[in-house]
Coordinates of C-alpha atoms in Angstrom, one line a residue:
M17 CA -0.6 10.2 -38.6
Q18 CA -3.2 7.7 -39.6
P19 CA -3.2 4.2 -41.1
T20 CA -3.3 4.4 -44.9
H21 CA -6.3 2.1 -45.2
P22 CA -9.9 2.6 -44.1
P23 CA -10.7 1.8 -40.4
I24 CA -11.0 -2.0 -39.8
V25 CA -14.2 -3.4 -38.6
K26 CA -13.3 -5.7 -35.7
P27 CA -14.9 -9.1 -36.1
I28 CA -16.5 -10.2 -32.8
K29 CA -15.1 -13.7 -33.1
E30 CA -11.5 -12.5 -33.4
S31 CA -11.9 -10.1 -30.5
K32 CA -13.4 -12.7 -28.2
R33 CA -10.5 -15.1 -29.1
F34 CA -8.0 -12.5 -28.2
W35 CA -9.6 -11.8 -24.8
R36 CA -9.7 -15.5 -24.0
L37 CA -6.0 -15.7 -24.9
F38 CA -5.3 -12.5 -22.8
A39 CA -7.1 -14.0 -19.7
V40 CA -5.4 -17.4 -19.9
Y41 CA -2.0 -15.8 -20.4
G42 CA -2.6 -13.4 -17.6
L43 CA -3.5 -16.3 -15.3
V44 CA -0.4 -18.2 -16.3
C45 CA 1.8 -15.1 -15.7
L46 CA 0.3 -14.6 -12.3
C47 CA 0.9 -18.3 -11.3
V48 CA 4.5 -18.1 -12.5
A49 CA 5.1 -14.8 -10.6
L50 CA 3.4 -15.9 -7.3
F51 CA 4.6 -19.5 -7.1
S52 CA 8.2 -19.3 -8.2
N53 CA 11.2 -18.9 -6.0
V54 CA 13.1 -15.9 -7.3
S55 CA 16.6 -14.8 -6.4
W56 CA 17.3 -11.5 -8.1
K57 CA 20.8 -10.8 -9.4
S58 CA 22.6 -8.3 -11.6
D59 CA 20.4 -5.4 -12.8
S60 CA 17.3 -6.9 -11.1
M61 CA 18.9 -6.6 -7.7
T62 CA 20.4 -3.2 -8.5
Y63 CA 17.0 -1.6 -9.3
Y64 CA 15.5 -3.2 -6.3
R65 CA 18.3 -1.9 -4.1
F66 CA 18.0 1.6 -5.4
A67 CA 14.3 1.6 -4.7
K68 CA 14.7 0.2 -1.2
E69 CA 17.4 2.8 -0.4
A70 CA 15.2 5.7 -1.7
L71 CA 12.2 4.3 0.2
A72 CA 14.3 4.1 3.4
A73 CA 15.4 7.7 2.9
G74 CA 11.8 8.8 2.3
S75 CA 12.5 10.2 -1.1
G76 CA 12.2 9.5 -4.8
F77 CA 15.0 8.5 -7.2
P78 CA 17.5 9.9 -7.9
N79 CA 18.2 11.2 -4.4
A80 CA 21.3 12.6 -2.8
N81 CA 22.6 9.1 -2.0
A82 CA 22.5 8.2 -5.7
I83 CA 25.7 10.2 -6.4
Y84 CA 27.6 7.5 -4.6
N85 CA 26.2 4.7 -6.9
S86 CA 28.2 3.5 -9.9
C87 CA 25.4 4.7 -12.2
I88 CA 22.0 6.5 -12.1
S89 CA 19.8 4.6 -14.4
A90 CA 16.1 4.0 -15.2
P91 CA 14.6 6.6 -12.8
V92 CA 11.1 6.1 -14.1
L93 CA 11.2 2.3 -13.4
I94 CA 12.8 2.8 -10.0
N95 CA 10.3 5.4 -8.9
I96 CA 7.5 3.0 -10.0
L97 CA 9.1 0.3 -7.9
I98 CA 9.3 2.8 -4.9
I99 CA 5.6 3.5 -5.2
T100 CA 4.7 -0.2 -5.5
L101 CA 6.8 -1.1 -2.5
K102 CA 5.5 1.7 -0.4
I103 CA 1.9 0.6 -1.1
F104 CA 2.3 -3.2 -0.8
Q105 CA 5.5 -3.5 1.2
T106 CA 6.6 -6.8 -0.4
P107 CA 9.0 -7.8 -3.2
T108 CA 6.3 -10.1 -4.6
S109 CA 4.3 -7.0 -5.6
L110 CA 7.1 -6.2 -8.1
L111 CA 6.5 -9.5 -9.8
V112 CA 2.8 -8.7 -10.1
L113 CA 3.7 -5.3 -11.5
A114 CA 5.8 -7.1 -14.1
V115 CA 2.8 -9.2 -15.0
G116 CA 0.8 -6.0 -15.5
F117 CA 3.4 -4.6 -17.8
N118 CA 3.5 -7.8 -19.8
L119 CA -0.2 -7.8 -20.3
V120 CA -0.3 -4.1 -21.3
Q121 CA 2.4 -4.8 -23.8
L122 CA 0.4 -7.8 -25.3
Y123 CA -2.7 -5.6 -25.6
L124 CA -0.8 -2.8 -27.3
I125 CA 0.8 -5.2 -29.8
Y126 CA -2.6 -6.5 -30.6
R127 CA -4.1 -3.1 -31.1
L128 CA -1.2 -1.7 -33.2
T129 CA -1.1 -4.7 -35.4
E130 CA -4.9 -4.6 -35.8
R131 CA -4.7 -0.9 -36.8
F132 CA -2.2 -1.5 -39.6
F133 CA -2.7 -5.1 -40.8
G134 CA -6.2 -6.2 -39.7
T135 CA -7.6 -8.4 -36.9
K136 CA -6.3 -11.7 -38.2
A137 CA -2.8 -10.4 -38.3
A138 CA -3.3 -9.0 -34.8
W139 CA -4.4 -12.4 -33.5
I140 CA -1.3 -14.1 -35.0
A141 CA 1.0 -11.4 -33.5
S142 CA -0.5 -11.8 -30.1
L143 CA -0.3 -15.6 -30.2
L144 CA 3.4 -15.4 -31.3
Y145 CA 4.0 -13.0 -28.4
V146 CA 2.5 -15.5 -25.9
L147 CA 4.4 -18.4 -27.4
Y148 CA 7.7 -16.5 -27.1
L149 CA 8.6 -17.7 -23.6
N150 CA 11.1 -15.0 -23.0
N151 CA 8.2 -12.7 -22.3
L152 CA 6.8 -15.1 -19.7
G153 CA 10.2 -15.3 -18.0
L154 CA 10.5 -11.6 -17.8
V155 CA 7.8 -11.5 -15.1
L156 CA 10.3 -13.0 -12.8
L157 CA 13.0 -10.4 -13.5
N158 CA 13.1 -6.8 -12.4
Y159 CA 14.4 -5.6 -15.8
T160 CA 13.6 -2.6 -17.9
E161 CA 12.4 -4.5 -20.9
L162 CA 8.7 -4.7 -20.1
P163 CA 8.1 -1.1 -18.8
F164 CA 10.2 0.3 -21.6
G165 CA 8.3 -1.7 -24.2
C166 CA 4.9 -0.6 -22.7
F167 CA 5.7 3.1 -22.9
A168 CA 7.4 2.9 -26.3
L169 CA 4.4 1.0 -27.8
A170 CA 2.0 3.4 -26.1
S171 CA 3.8 6.3 -27.7
L172 CA 3.5 4.7 -31.1
Y173 CA -0.2 3.9 -30.4
F174 CA -1.1 7.5 -29.6
F175 CA 1.1 8.9 -32.4
T176 CA -0.7 6.8 -35.0
A177 CA -4.2 7.4 -33.7
K178 CA -6.6 10.0 -35.1
P179 CA -4.7 13.3 -35.3
R180 CA -5.7 15.3 -32.3
P181 CA -3.6 17.4 -30.0
I182 CA -4.4 15.2 -27.0
H183 CA -3.0 12.1 -28.8
F184 CA 0.2 13.8 -29.7
Y185 CA 0.6 15.1 -26.2
L186 CA 0.1 11.6 -24.8
A187 CA 2.6 10.3 -27.4
G188 CA 5.0 12.8 -26.1
I189 CA 4.5 11.9 -22.4
T190 CA 4.8 8.2 -23.0
T191 CA 7.9 8.9 -25.1
G192 CA 9.4 10.9 -22.2
L193 CA 8.6 8.1 -19.7
A194 CA 10.3 5.6 -22.0
L195 CA 13.3 7.9 -22.2
G196 CA 13.4 7.8 -18.4
I197 CA 13.9 4.0 -18.6
R198 CA 16.2 3.6 -21.7
P199 CA 17.7 6.2 -23.9
T200 CA 17.2 4.0 -27.0
I201 CA 13.8 5.7 -27.5
V202 CA 15.6 8.8 -28.8
P203 CA 15.6 7.7 -32.5
M204 CA 11.8 7.3 -32.3
I205 CA 11.6 11.0 -31.3
G206 CA 13.7 11.8 -34.4
I207 CA 11.4 9.7 -36.6
Y208 CA 8.3 11.5 -35.2
V209 CA 9.9 14.9 -35.9
L210 CA 11.0 13.8 -39.4
W211 CA 7.6 12.5 -40.3
I212 CA 6.0 15.8 -39.2
G213 CA 8.6 17.8 -41.1
I214 CA 8.2 15.8 -44.3
N215 CA 4.4 16.0 -44.3
F216 CA 4.5 19.7 -43.5
W217 CA 6.9 20.2 -46.5
K218 CA 4.6 18.3 -48.8
N219 CA 1.2 19.6 -47.6
R220 CA 2.0 23.0 -46.0
N221 CA -0.4 22.1 -43.2
F222 CA 0.5 24.3 -40.3
Q223 CA -1.6 22.2 -38.0
L224 CA 1.2 19.6 -38.2
L225 CA 3.5 22.2 -36.6
Q226 CA 1.0 22.5 -33.8
Y227 CA 1.0 18.7 -33.4
G228 CA 4.8 18.7 -33.4
A229 CA 4.9 21.4 -30.7
V230 CA 2.4 19.5 -28.6
L231 CA 4.4 16.3 -29.0
L232 CA 7.6 18.0 -27.8
L233 CA 5.6 19.6 -24.9
G234 CA 4.6 16.1 -23.9
V235 CA 8.2 14.9 -23.8
C236 CA 9.2 18.0 -21.8
T237 CA 6.4 17.3 -19.3
Y238 CA 8.5 14.4 -18.1
V239 CA 12.1 15.5 -18.9
V240 CA 12.0 19.0 -17.3
P241 CA 10.5 18.1 -13.9
M242 CA 12.6 14.9 -13.6
G243 CA 15.7 16.8 -14.7
L244 CA 15.2 19.6 -12.2
Y245 CA 14.5 17.1 -9.4
S246 CA 17.7 15.2 -10.2
K247 CA 19.6 18.5 -10.5
H248 CA 18.4 19.5 -7.0
N249 CA 19.3 16.1 -5.4
T250 CA 22.5 15.1 -7.3
G251 CA 23.8 18.2 -9.1
H252 CA 23.2 16.5 -12.4
F253 CA 20.3 17.2 -14.9
I254 CA 19.3 13.6 -15.8

C-alpha cells in the first residue's frame, strides 16, 4: 500500500522547523516528568503494582500470581515497565519512558502526515499535537495511551510504506504489540486484510497474498509466544 501521489520532496526549512519543535517539546516533557510530584492512582498504580510484583517474583507478566488479580491487562506495557524498573530501579524512569513514547508518537504523526498530505500539513499536525496539552500531561501517568498510540501508528507507518515483505512483517509485529496493550487495534487488522483482499480481487496480484501472509505472521510473532507464556503461567491463553 502506497500513497496515491508521487513521493514528496522534503523542504529543508520545514524539516529543520520540525526538529527544533521536537527538541524543545522533548525538553519540556523531560522537565515536567523530572520535576513534578507524582502520586499515581487508578490504572497507573495498577500497572506499576503488577510490574513490581512480577519483578519481585523474578518473572515476566502475566505470572502465576496474576490469576489472583481482578484482571490481566496490557501485558506488553507491563513487561516494558518490568524491564525499565529492572535496569534503572526507580519509578522516575517510567516517567522518562513515557516521554520517549510521547516523542516517538509525535515523530510518527509527522511522518505519516507528511507521507499523505505534504510537509506543511505535517508541520501543522505536529504543532497541534504539541499544543494539545493532554499529551504533555500523559508523561506523568502510567497509562496505556502513549505506548498503544506508538505501536498503532508504527503499524500504519510500515503498512503504508513501499510494499516489501519486511514492511508488512514489521506492520504485523507492531500491530501485535499494540494488541498486547489494547484490543481496540483489532479493527485495524480487519482493515488491513480487507484492503489486501479488495486489491487482490481487482488486480489478481498474488504478491498481495504473500504480503497478507507475512503481515499475519508478524502478528503471530507476538500473539503465539505471549499466549503460550500466559497459558503456562496462568492456564489462560492471553
